[in-house]
Amino acid sequence: MKIVANYEIPFYQYLDEQSIPAADAPALMQDTNHLIRLYQQMVISRTLDNKAVALQRTGKLGTYPSTRGQEAVFVGMGDALTDADIFIPYYRDTATLMQHGVPAADILLFWGGDERGNLFADADKNYPYSVPIGSQLLYAAGVATANKIRKTNKAVLVTCGDGATSQGDFYEAMNVAGIWQLPLVFVVNNNQWAISIPRTAQSAAQTLAQKGIAAGIACEQVDGNDVIAVQARVAVALQKARDNQTATVLEMLCYRQADHTTADDAGRYETAGVREKEWQKEPVGRLQNYLEKQGVLMPETISVINAAAVTVVEEAVTEYLAATPDQPTAMFDHLYAKLPAAYAAQYAELKMINSFARNG
């Protein structure tokens, strides 16, 4: 017997739970202005998240997937993306989309049930939300293939949750990314829950990152509560995609500090006390503590940042609530290039009913 292959999964953490920097931290660790911007973005993300949940609870928003406790993953990714990169999100990517040019009001519009919120003005660099689990991974492989054929040197970033790594779509997308050497970065937001299924019941693999090994893809695990590590490793992976036309799988470890969505009740299945224990690792406070120790973030500055975040969110909410409701017939508009006769009849009927309702 002989060993024909050996594999390792590196783990990256540059700012630990006590806000102590690692000796091998990237230059970003010393760029306090950049770190303050990351902190501001995480505060905006958490403020918007809290507001969105409140809107849903008061009947002003539809079912909403919270990102509480996961801000570093989405902000770190968004900061690493360039305008030339293409982003293909899953349903929790609010902060990343905002940093990549999507207005917060559009995001609220989508979760308010209006499909116009999913029609981004910059659709060439931000693809629509994907709610079906894992389907976006295959789209990303197709987009990356097209970019490689066209020699655009653009990187594609696609995200999913830990539950999606159990889907066939995930393995199929990784397989073609490896064999075709696609400029594609997979980010797995491992928040430990696939709706009500814990990570331990999803896979016997020691890490989710290692699932890319069979596809011949570089795999890493990253502390998803460390925004510096997230930003740095995503930036490296995106640059590799652009320069070398190679794919990477990044598993971000964090914890879902909320129900799966506002339609869920995690109290039925989540072990008591775990969320509070995991909160000790949360990303906003971790970076805040570091910046305070460096003497670059004062209480008055924190107050200004918090107030500015509230202003940004309230302006987005005002714009969202002021939007004129779309026509009910809009549900038919993007199904087919030409509606089949059965749907055409339903469209006409709905249009007539809506007209009667509006005109009394």
mmCIF file of C-alpha atoms in Angstrom:
data_model
loop_
_atom_site.group_PDB
_atom_site.id
_atom_site.type_symbol
_atom_site.label_atom_id
_atom_site.label_comp_id
_atom_site.label_asym_id
_atom_site.label_seq_id
_atom_site.Cartn_x
_atom_site.Cartn_y
_atom_site.Cartn_z
ATOM 1 C CA MET A 1 0.000 0.000 0.000
ATOM 2 C CA LYS A 2 1.163 3.529 -0.750
ATOM 3 C CA ILE A 3 -0.313 6.991 -0.242
ATOM 4 C CA VAL A 4 -0.968 8.602 -3.618
ATOM 5 C CA ALA A 5 -2.289 11.961 -2.424
ATOM 6 C CA ASN A 6 -2.373 14.177 0.665
ATOM 7 C CA TYR A 7 -4.573 17.188 1.307
ATOM 8 C CA GLU A 8 -4.708 20.045 3.785
ATOM 9 C CA ILE A 9 -7.291 22.738 4.439
ATOM 10 C CA PRO A 10 -5.731 25.980 5.726
ATOM 11 C CA PHE A 11 -7.675 28.091 8.222
ATOM 12 C CA TYR A 12 -7.292 31.878 8.152
ATOM 13 C CA GLN A 13 -7.921 34.197 11.076
ATOM 14 C CA TYR A 14 -6.188 37.558 11.404
ATOM 15 C CA LEU A 15 -8.182 39.113 14.269
ATOM 16 C CA ASP A 16 -9.168 36.674 16.994
ATOM 17 C CA GLU A 17 -12.081 36.664 19.447
ATOM 18 C CA GLN A 18 -10.165 38.899 21.859
ATOM 19 C CA SER A 19 -9.442 41.389 19.038
ATOM 20 C CA ILE A 20 -5.762 40.428 19.013
ATOM 21 C CA PRO A 21 -4.118 40.586 15.563
ATOM 22 C CA ALA A 22 -2.149 37.656 14.156
ATOM 23 C CA ALA A 23 1.550 37.963 13.396
ATOM 24 C CA ASP A 24 0.914 37.144 9.728
ATOM 25 C CA ALA A 25 -1.934 39.622 9.293
ATOM 26 C CA PRO A 26 -2.106 41.371 5.899
ATOM 27 C CA ALA A 27 -1.334 45.030 5.329
ATOM 28 C CA LEU A 28 -5.043 45.762 5.670
ATOM 29 C CA MET A 29 -4.635 45.337 9.439
ATOM 30 C CA GLN A 30 -2.567 48.532 9.548
ATOM 31 C CA ASP A 31 -4.819 50.542 7.247
ATOM 32 C CA THR A 32 -7.085 52.011 9.912
ATOM 33 C CA ASN A 33 -9.018 54.197 7.471
ATOM 34 C CA HIS A 34 -9.953 51.101 5.483
ATOM 35 C CA LEU A 35 -10.869 49.235 8.659
ATOM 36 C CA ILE A 36 -13.135 52.068 9.768
ATOM 37 C CA ARG A 37 -14.920 51.864 6.409
ATOM 38 C CA LEU A 38 -15.427 48.135 6.948
ATOM 39 C CA TYR A 39 -16.762 48.856 10.425
ATOM 40 C CA GLN A 40 -19.161 51.459 9.024
ATOM 41 C CA GLN A 41 -20.462 49.011 6.429
ATOM 42 C CA MET A 42 -21.064 46.342 9.080
ATOM 43 C CA VAL A 43 -22.961 48.848 11.226
ATOM 44 C CA ILE A 44 -25.122 49.827 8.233
ATOM 45 C CA SER A 45 -25.740 46.147 7.508
ATOM 46 C CA ARG A 46 -26.845 45.417 11.063
ATOM 47 C CA THR A 47 -28.990 48.562 11.226
ATOM 48 C CA LEU A 48 -30.754 47.690 7.977
ATOM 49 C CA ASP A 49 -31.216 44.116 9.146
ATOM 50 C CA ASN A 50 -32.877 45.218 12.383
ATOM 51 C CA LYS A 51 -35.122 47.601 10.476
ATOM 52 C CA ALA A 52 -36.105 44.971 7.915
ATOM 53 C CA VAL A 53 -37.173 42.564 10.653
ATOM 54 C CA ALA A 54 -39.219 45.341 12.272
ATOM 55 C CA LEU A 55 -40.864 46.146 8.931
ATOM 56 C CA GLN A 56 -41.786 42.507 8.469
ATOM 57 C CA ARG A 57 -43.230 42.248 11.967
ATOM 58 C CA THR A 58 -45.452 45.272 11.279
ATOM 59 C CA GLY A 59 -46.686 43.967 7.925
ATOM 60 C CA LYS A 60 -44.642 46.337 5.763
ATOM 61 C CA LEU A 61 -42.239 43.726 4.359
ATOM 62 C CA GLY A 62 -42.530 40.112 3.313
ATOM 63 C CA THR A 63 -40.552 37.162 4.656
ATOM 64 C CA TYR A 64 -36.992 38.332 5.255
ATOM 65 C CA PRO A 65 -33.723 36.403 5.854
ATOM 66 C CA SER A 66 -31.689 38.034 8.618
ATOM 67 C CA THR A 67 -27.896 38.440 8.398
ATOM 68 C CA ARG A 68 -27.402 39.213 12.092
ATOM 69 C CA GLY A 69 -24.032 37.942 13.313
ATOM 70 C CA GLN A 70 -22.862 37.297 9.753
ATOM 71 C CA GLU A 71 -22.011 40.862 8.761
ATOM 72 C CA ALA A 72 -18.279 40.231 8.300
ATOM 73 C CA VAL A 73 -18.907 37.624 5.607
ATOM 74 C CA PHE A 74 -21.026 39.855 3.421
ATOM 75 C CA VAL A 75 -19.179 43.119 4.051
ATOM 76 C CA GLY A 76 -15.774 41.490 3.581
ATOM 77 C CA MET A 77 -16.852 40.023 0.253
ATOM 78 C CA GLY A 78 -18.389 43.272 -0.924
ATOM 79 C CA ASP A 79 -15.243 45.193 -0.103
ATOM 80 C CA ALA A 80 -13.054 42.727 -2.032
ATOM 81 C CA LEU A 81 -15.136 42.921 -5.213
ATOM 82 C CA THR A 82 -14.170 45.385 -7.936
ATOM 83 C CA ASP A 83 -16.583 47.093 -10.321
ATOM 84 C CA ALA A 84 -15.410 44.771 -13.081
ATOM 85 C CA ASP A 85 -16.211 41.601 -11.123
ATOM 86 C CA ILE A 86 -19.523 39.781 -11.469
ATOM 87 C CA PHE A 87 -21.472 38.889 -8.345
ATOM 88 C CA ILE A 88 -24.078 36.123 -8.228
ATOM 89 C CA PRO A 89 -25.805 36.193 -4.828
ATOM 90 C CA TYR A 90 -27.947 33.998 -2.713
ATOM 91 C CA TYR A 91 -30.712 35.386 -0.548
ATOM 92 C CA ARG A 92 -28.644 36.708 2.390
ATOM 93 C CA ASP A 93 -26.262 38.870 0.369
ATOM 94 C CA THR A 94 -27.784 42.245 1.250
ATOM 95 C CA ALA A 95 -24.574 43.985 2.377
ATOM 96 C CA THR A 96 -22.518 42.634 -0.531
ATOM 97 C CA LEU A 97 -25.049 43.823 -3.081
ATOM 98 C CA MET A 98 -25.180 47.268 -1.480
ATOM 99 C CA GLN A 99 -21.403 47.599 -1.659
ATOM 100 C CA HIS A 100 -21.479 46.446 -5.271
ATOM 101 C CA GLY A 101 -23.863 49.209 -6.291
ATOM 102 C CA VAL A 102 -27.405 48.016 -5.518
ATOM 103 C CA PRO A 103 -29.564 50.570 -3.632
ATOM 104 C CA ALA A 104 -30.930 49.384 -0.289
ATOM 105 C CA ALA A 105 -34.411 50.521 -1.376
ATOM 106 C CA ASP A 106 -34.327 48.002 -4.241
ATOM 107 C CA ILE A 107 -33.417 45.222 -1.823
ATOM 108 C CA LEU A 108 -36.337 46.143 0.433
ATOM 109 C CA LEU A 109 -38.598 46.308 -2.616
ATOM 110 C CA PHE A 110 -37.699 42.725 -3.504
ATOM 111 C CA TRP A 111 -38.390 41.434 0.005
ATOM 112 C CA GLY A 112 -41.595 43.442 -0.063
ATOM 113 C CA GLY A 113 -42.786 41.154 -2.853
ATOM 114 C CA ASP A 114 -42.114 43.471 -5.773
ATOM 115 C CA GLU A 115 -40.022 41.799 -8.470
ATOM 116 C CA ARG A 116 -38.827 45.203 -9.715
ATOM 117 C CA GLY A 117 -36.480 45.173 -6.755
ATOM 118 C CA ASN A 118 -34.662 42.244 -8.370
ATOM 119 C CA LEU A 119 -34.105 44.121 -11.626
ATOM 120 C CA PHE A 120 -30.821 45.810 -10.816
ATOM 121 C CA ALA A 121 -29.780 48.774 -12.931
ATOM 122 C CA ASP A 122 -26.267 47.314 -13.155
ATOM 123 C CA ALA A 123 -27.480 43.832 -14.096
ATOM 124 C CA ASP A 124 -24.250 43.081 -15.967
ATOM 125 C CA LYS A 125 -22.312 42.910 -12.689
ATOM 126 C CA ASN A 126 -25.013 41.894 -10.159
ATOM 127 C CA TYR A 127 -27.246 38.962 -10.979
ATOM 128 C CA PRO A 128 -30.738 38.619 -9.472
ATOM 129 C CA TYR A 129 -31.352 36.994 -6.112
ATOM 130 C CA SER A 130 -31.556 33.224 -6.161
ATOM 131 C CA VAL A 131 -33.935 31.785 -3.589
ATOM 132 C CA PRO A 132 -33.976 28.125 -4.763
ATOM 133 C CA ILE A 133 -31.121 26.487 -2.877
ATOM 134 C CA GLY A 134 -27.956 26.093 -4.931
ATOM 135 C CA SER A 135 -29.259 26.994 -8.382
ATOM 136 C CA GLN A 136 -27.105 30.137 -8.538
ATOM 137 C CA LEU A 137 -23.946 28.021 -8.450
ATOM 138 C CA LEU A 138 -24.705 26.603 -11.878
ATOM 139 C CA TYR A 139 -25.478 30.062 -13.255
ATOM 140 C CA ALA A 140 -22.109 31.197 -11.961
ATOM 141 C CA ALA A 141 -20.295 28.377 -13.719
ATOM 142 C CA GLY A 142 -22.012 29.366 -16.948
ATOM 143 C CA VAL A 143 -21.147 33.048 -16.536
ATOM 144 C CA ALA A 144 -17.522 32.219 -15.714
ATOM 145 C CA THR A 145 -17.349 29.977 -18.785
ATOM 146 C CA ALA A 146 -18.659 32.767 -21.008
ATOM 147 C CA ASN A 147 -16.149 35.216 -19.551
ATOM 148 C CA LYS A 148 -13.283 32.799 -20.166
ATOM 149 C CA ILE A 149 -14.319 32.224 -23.765
ATOM 150 C CA ARG A 150 -14.554 35.970 -24.297
ATOM 151 C CA LYS A 151 -11.189 36.524 -22.560
ATOM 152 C CA THR A 152 -12.648 39.263 -20.367
ATOM 153 C CA ASN A 153 -10.359 38.526 -17.373
ATOM 154 C CA LYS A 154 -13.325 39.138 -15.090
ATOM 155 C CA ALA A 155 -13.713 37.208 -11.857
ATOM 156 C CA VAL A 156 -17.065 35.749 -10.825
ATOM 157 C CA LEU A 157 -18.037 35.493 -7.153
ATOM 158 C CA VAL A 158 -20.925 33.244 -6.150
ATOM 159 C CA THR A 159 -22.249 32.562 -2.661
ATOM 160 C CA CYS A 160 -24.335 29.923 -0.946
ATOM 161 C CA GLY A 161 -25.166 28.680 2.532
ATOM 162 C CA ASP A 162 -23.873 25.521 4.164
ATOM 163 C CA GLY A 163 -27.066 23.679 3.253
ATOM 164 C CA ALA A 164 -26.434 24.230 -0.467
ATOM 165 C CA THR A 165 -23.213 22.208 -0.250
ATOM 166 C CA SER A 166 -25.397 19.105 0.053
ATOM 167 C CA GLN A 167 -27.071 19.881 -3.278
ATOM 168 C CA GLY A 168 -26.025 18.299 -6.552
ATOM 169 C CA ASP A 169 -25.790 21.770 -8.082
ATOM 170 C CA PHE A 170 -22.853 22.553 -5.780
ATOM 171 C CA TYR A 171 -20.837 19.518 -6.840
ATOM 172 C CA GLU A 172 -21.671 19.937 -10.529
ATOM 173 C CA ALA A 173 -20.647 23.592 -10.528
ATOM 174 C CA MET A 174 -17.374 22.841 -8.742
ATOM 175 C CA ASN A 175 -16.629 19.967 -11.079
ATOM 176 C CA VAL A 176 -16.821 22.081 -14.235
ATOM 177 C CA ALA A 177 -15.016 24.966 -12.504
ATOM 178 C CA GLY A 178 -12.116 22.641 -11.788
ATOM 179 C CA ILE A 179 -11.909 20.778 -15.081
ATOM 180 C CA TRP A 180 -12.489 23.880 -17.213
ATOM 181 C CA GLN A 181 -10.312 26.088 -14.981
ATOM 182 C CA LEU A 182 -12.915 28.785 -14.552
ATOM 183 C CA PRO A 183 -12.324 32.234 -13.005
ATOM 184 C CA LEU A 184 -14.848 31.496 -10.271
ATOM 185 C CA VAL A 185 -14.803 31.956 -6.483
ATOM 186 C CA PHE A 186 -17.273 29.961 -4.389
ATOM 187 C CA VAL A 187 -18.014 31.375 -0.936
ATOM 188 C CA VAL A 188 -19.884 29.121 1.479
ATOM 189 C CA ASN A 189 -21.502 31.060 4.299
ATOM 190 C CA ASN A 190 -21.382 28.344 6.957
ATOM 191 C CA ASN A 191 -23.660 29.807 9.612
ATOM 192 C CA GLN A 192 -24.148 26.279 11.037
ATOM 193 C CA TRP A 193 -27.789 25.908 9.972
ATOM 194 C CA ALA A 194 -29.580 24.733 6.832
ATOM 195 C CA ILE A 195 -32.955 26.047 7.969
ATOM 196 C CA SER A 196 -33.493 23.696 10.951
ATOM 197 C CA ILE A 197 -30.761 21.161 10.110
ATOM 198 C CA PRO A 198 -27.506 21.733 12.048
ATOM 199 C CA ARG A 199 -24.124 21.506 10.363
ATOM 200 C CA THR A 200 -23.395 18.272 12.228
ATOM 201 C CA ALA A 201 -26.357 16.565 10.564
ATOM 202 C CA GLN A 202 -25.591 17.831 7.070
ATOM 203 C CA SER A 203 -22.234 16.260 6.293
ATOM 204 C CA ALA A 204 -19.682 13.931 7.871
ATOM 205 C CA ALA A 205 -16.887 15.926 6.218
ATOM 206 C CA GLN A 206 -14.540 17.595 8.694
ATOM 207 C CA THR A 207 -14.861 20.849 6.759
ATOM 208 C CA LEU A 208 -17.166 22.005 3.992
ATOM 209 C CA ALA A 209 -14.219 23.582 2.195
ATOM 210 C CA GLN A 210 -12.696 20.183 1.491
ATOM 211 C CA LYS A 211 -15.597 19.323 -0.784
ATOM 212 C CA GLY A 212 -13.740 21.191 -3.506
ATOM 213 C CA ILE A 213 -10.734 18.871 -3.323
ATOM 214 C CA ALA A 214 -12.314 16.227 -5.565
ATOM 215 C CA ALA A 215 -12.903 18.952 -8.160
ATOM 216 C CA GLY A 216 -9.248 19.941 -8.123
ATOM 217 C CA ILE A 217 -9.998 23.346 -6.632
ATOM 218 C CA ALA A 218 -8.009 25.212 -3.977
ATOM 219 C CA CYS A 219 -9.953 25.142 -0.700
ATOM 220 C CA GLU A 220 -9.716 27.332 2.396
ATOM 221 C CA GLN A 221 -11.580 27.818 5.641
ATOM 222 C CA VAL A 222 -11.860 31.352 7.007
ATOM 223 C CA ASP A 223 -13.058 32.834 10.298
ATOM 224 C CA GLY A 224 -16.283 34.427 9.087
ATOM 225 C CA ASN A 225 -16.416 36.655 12.175
ATOM 226 C CA ASP A 226 -13.120 38.287 11.167
ATOM 227 C CA VAL A 227 -13.884 40.833 8.454
ATOM 228 C CA ILE A 228 -10.168 41.343 7.814
ATOM 229 C CA ALA A 229 -9.647 37.666 7.042
ATOM 230 C CA VAL A 230 -12.771 37.535 4.873
ATOM 231 C CA GLN A 231 -11.771 40.594 2.856
ATOM 232 C CA ALA A 232 -8.164 39.470 2.441
ATOM 233 C CA ARG A 233 -8.862 35.877 1.401
ATOM 234 C CA VAL A 234 -11.691 36.802 -0.989
ATOM 235 C CA ALA A 235 -9.466 39.466 -2.560
ATOM 236 C CA VAL A 236 -6.681 36.907 -3.077
ATOM 237 C CA ALA A 237 -9.086 34.369 -4.571
ATOM 238 C CA LEU A 238 -10.606 36.941 -6.938
ATOM 239 C CA GLN A 239 -7.156 38.014 -8.112
ATOM 240 C CA LYS A 240 -6.222 34.384 -8.768
ATOM 241 C CA ALA A 241 -9.403 34.005 -10.788
ATOM 242 C CA ARG A 242 -8.536 37.039 -12.909
ATOM 243 C CA ASP A 243 -4.840 36.291 -13.388
ATOM 244 C CA ASN A 244 -4.743 32.498 -13.509
ATOM 245 C CA GLN A 245 -8.287 31.525 -14.540
ATOM 246 C CA THR A 246 -8.590 29.233 -11.517
ATOM 247 C CA ALA A 247 -11.373 28.582 -9.045
ATOM 248 C CA THR A 248 -11.345 28.667 -5.231
ATOM 249 C CA VAL A 249 -13.709 27.439 -2.529
ATOM 250 C CA LEU A 250 -13.831 29.540 0.655
ATOM 251 C CA GLU A 251 -15.782 28.319 3.673
ATOM 252 C CA MET A 252 -16.679 31.143 6.062
ATOM 253 C CA LEU A 253 -17.320 30.019 9.641
ATOM 254 C CA CYS A 254 -19.880 32.099 11.540
ATOM 255 C CA TYR A 255 -23.166 31.638 13.371
ATOM 256 C CA ARG A 256 -26.726 32.582 12.454
ATOM 257 C CA GLN A 257 -27.848 34.917 15.223
ATOM 258 C CA ALA A 258 -31.495 34.831 14.137
ATOM 259 C CA ASP A 259 -34.201 32.548 12.834
ATOM 260 C CA HIS A 260 -33.630 31.193 9.322
ATOM 261 C CA THR A 261 -36.101 33.799 8.089
ATOM 262 C CA THR A 262 -38.878 35.769 9.733
ATOM 263 C CA ALA A 263 -41.171 32.844 8.851
ATOM 264 C CA ASP A 264 -39.132 30.513 11.064
ATOM 265 C CA ASP A 265 -38.935 29.888 14.817
ATOM 266 C CA ALA A 266 -35.464 28.589 15.687
ATOM 267 C CA GLY A 267 -36.563 28.174 19.291
ATOM 268 C CA ARG A 268 -38.156 24.865 18.225
ATOM 269 C CA TYR A 269 -34.831 23.276 17.307
ATOM 270 C CA GLU A 270 -31.858 25.417 18.394
ATOM 271 C CA THR A 271 -30.101 24.348 21.596
ATOM 272 C CA ALA A 272 -30.600 26.918 24.344
ATOM 273 C CA GLY A 273 -27.557 29.028 25.148
ATOM 274 C CA VAL A 274 -25.605 28.336 21.954
ATOM 275 C CA ARG A 275 -26.534 31.610 20.303
ATOM 276 C CA GLU A 276 -25.413 33.601 23.353
ATOM 277 C CA LYS A 277 -22.112 31.720 23.471
ATOM 278 C CA GLU A 278 -21.468 32.302 19.769
ATOM 279 C CA TRP A 279 -22.316 35.996 20.151
ATOM 280 C CA GLN A 280 -19.008 36.425 21.986
ATOM 281 C CA LYS A 281 -17.332 36.001 18.570
ATOM 282 C CA GLU A 282 -19.568 38.432 16.652
ATOM 283 C CA PRO A 283 -17.749 40.596 14.075
ATOM 284 C CA VAL A 284 -18.862 44.180 14.736
ATOM 285 C CA GLY A 285 -17.757 44.261 18.355
ATOM 286 C CA ARG A 286 -14.547 42.416 17.526
ATOM 287 C CA LEU A 287 -13.404 45.037 15.011
ATOM 288 C CA GLN A 288 -14.673 47.872 17.205
ATOM 289 C CA ASN A 289 -12.564 46.634 20.122
ATOM 290 C CA TYR A 290 -9.467 46.475 17.943
ATOM 291 C CA LEU A 291 -9.966 49.990 16.573
ATOM 292 C CA GLU A 292 -10.585 51.328 20.082
ATOM 293 C CA LYS A 293 -7.340 49.738 21.275
ATOM 294 C CA GLN A 294 -5.546 51.436 18.379
ATOM 295 C CA GLY A 295 -6.947 54.771 19.513
ATOM 296 C CA VAL A 296 -8.628 55.485 16.173
ATOM 297 C CA LEU A 297 -12.240 54.843 17.165
ATOM 298 C CA MET A 298 -13.612 57.024 19.951
ATOM 299 C CA PRO A 299 -17.077 56.916 21.576
ATOM 300 C CA GLU A 300 -18.100 60.102 19.789
ATOM 301 C CA THR A 301 -17.013 58.611 16.448
ATOM 302 C CA ILE A 302 -19.042 55.481 17.122
ATOM 303 C CA SER A 303 -22.087 57.654 17.840
ATOM 304 C CA VAL A 304 -21.617 59.494 14.542
ATOM 305 C CA ILE A 305 -21.270 56.209 12.639
ATOM 306 C CA ASN A 306 -24.400 54.791 14.274
ATOM 307 C CA ALA A 307 -26.393 57.938 13.507
ATOM 308 C CA ALA A 308 -25.199 57.949 9.893
ATOM 309 C CA ALA A 309 -26.245 54.306 9.512
ATOM 310 C CA VAL A 310 -29.725 55.117 10.792
ATOM 311 C CA THR A 311 -29.987 57.963 8.269
ATOM 312 C CA VAL A 312 -28.944 55.698 5.378
ATOM 313 C CA VAL A 313 -31.472 53.062 6.397
ATOM 314 C CA GLU A 314 -34.340 55.476 7.021
ATOM 315 C CA GLU A 315 -33.817 57.086 3.616
ATOM 316 C CA ALA A 316 -33.954 53.654 1.982
ATOM 317 C CA VAL A 317 -37.105 52.744 3.904
ATOM 318 C CA THR A 318 -38.778 56.017 2.928
ATOM 319 C CA GLU A 319 -37.997 55.388 -0.739
ATOM 320 C CA TYR A 320 -39.230 51.800 -0.502
ATOM 321 C CA LEU A 321 -42.521 52.696 1.185
ATOM 322 C CA ALA A 322 -43.140 55.485 -1.327
ATOM 323 C CA ALA A 323 -42.859 53.153 -4.334
ATOM 324 C CA THR A 324 -46.044 52.857 -6.380
ATOM 325 C CA PRO A 325 -47.263 49.243 -6.216
ATOM 326 C CA ASP A 326 -46.676 47.237 -9.366
ATOM 327 C CA GLN A 327 -49.571 45.871 -11.400
ATOM 328 C CA PRO A 328 -50.746 42.339 -10.442
ATOM 329 C CA THR A 329 -50.181 41.316 -14.059
ATOM 330 C CA ALA A 330 -46.444 41.818 -13.509
ATOM 331 C CA MET A 331 -46.255 38.226 -12.246
ATOM 332 C CA PHE A 332 -46.587 37.110 -15.873
ATOM 333 C CA ASP A 333 -44.077 39.502 -17.404
ATOM 334 C CA HIS A 334 -40.891 37.464 -17.034
ATOM 335 C CA LEU A 335 -42.109 33.895 -17.428
ATOM 336 C CA TYR A 336 -41.787 33.473 -21.202
ATOM 337 C CA ALA A 337 -40.704 35.494 -24.224
ATOM 338 C CA LYS A 338 -44.247 34.884 -25.475
ATOM 339 C CA LEU A 339 -46.954 33.775 -23.068
ATOM 340 C CA PRO A 340 -48.691 30.479 -23.931
ATOM 341 C CA ALA A 341 -52.395 30.770 -24.688
ATOM 342 C CA ALA A 342 -53.426 29.442 -21.257
ATOM 343 C CA TYR A 343 -51.398 32.117 -19.495
ATOM 344 C CA ALA A 344 -52.502 34.786 -21.944
ATOM 345 C CA ALA A 345 -56.110 34.119 -20.966
ATOM 346 C CA GLN A 346 -55.262 34.294 -17.269
ATOM 347 C CA TYR A 347 -53.340 37.530 -17.883
ATOM 348 C CA ALA A 348 -56.349 39.103 -19.589
ATOM 349 C CA GLU A 349 -58.678 37.966 -16.822
ATOM 350 C CA LEU A 350 -56.439 39.363 -14.076
ATOM 351 C CA LYS A 351 -56.063 42.628 -15.967
ATOM 352 C CA MET A 352 -59.839 42.956 -16.201
ATOM 353 C CA ILE A 353 -60.356 42.162 -12.489
ATOM 354 C CA ASN A 354 -57.699 44.682 -11.522
ATOM 355 C CA SER A 355 -59.318 47.319 -13.705
ATOM 356 C CA PHE A 356 -62.700 46.774 -12.070
ATOM 357 C CA ALA A 357 -61.112 46.930 -8.616
ATOM 358 C CA ARG A 358 -59.371 50.189 -9.360
ATOM 359 C CA ASN A 359 -62.326 51.853 -11.027
ATOM 360 C CA GLY A 360 -64.946 50.614 -8.616
#
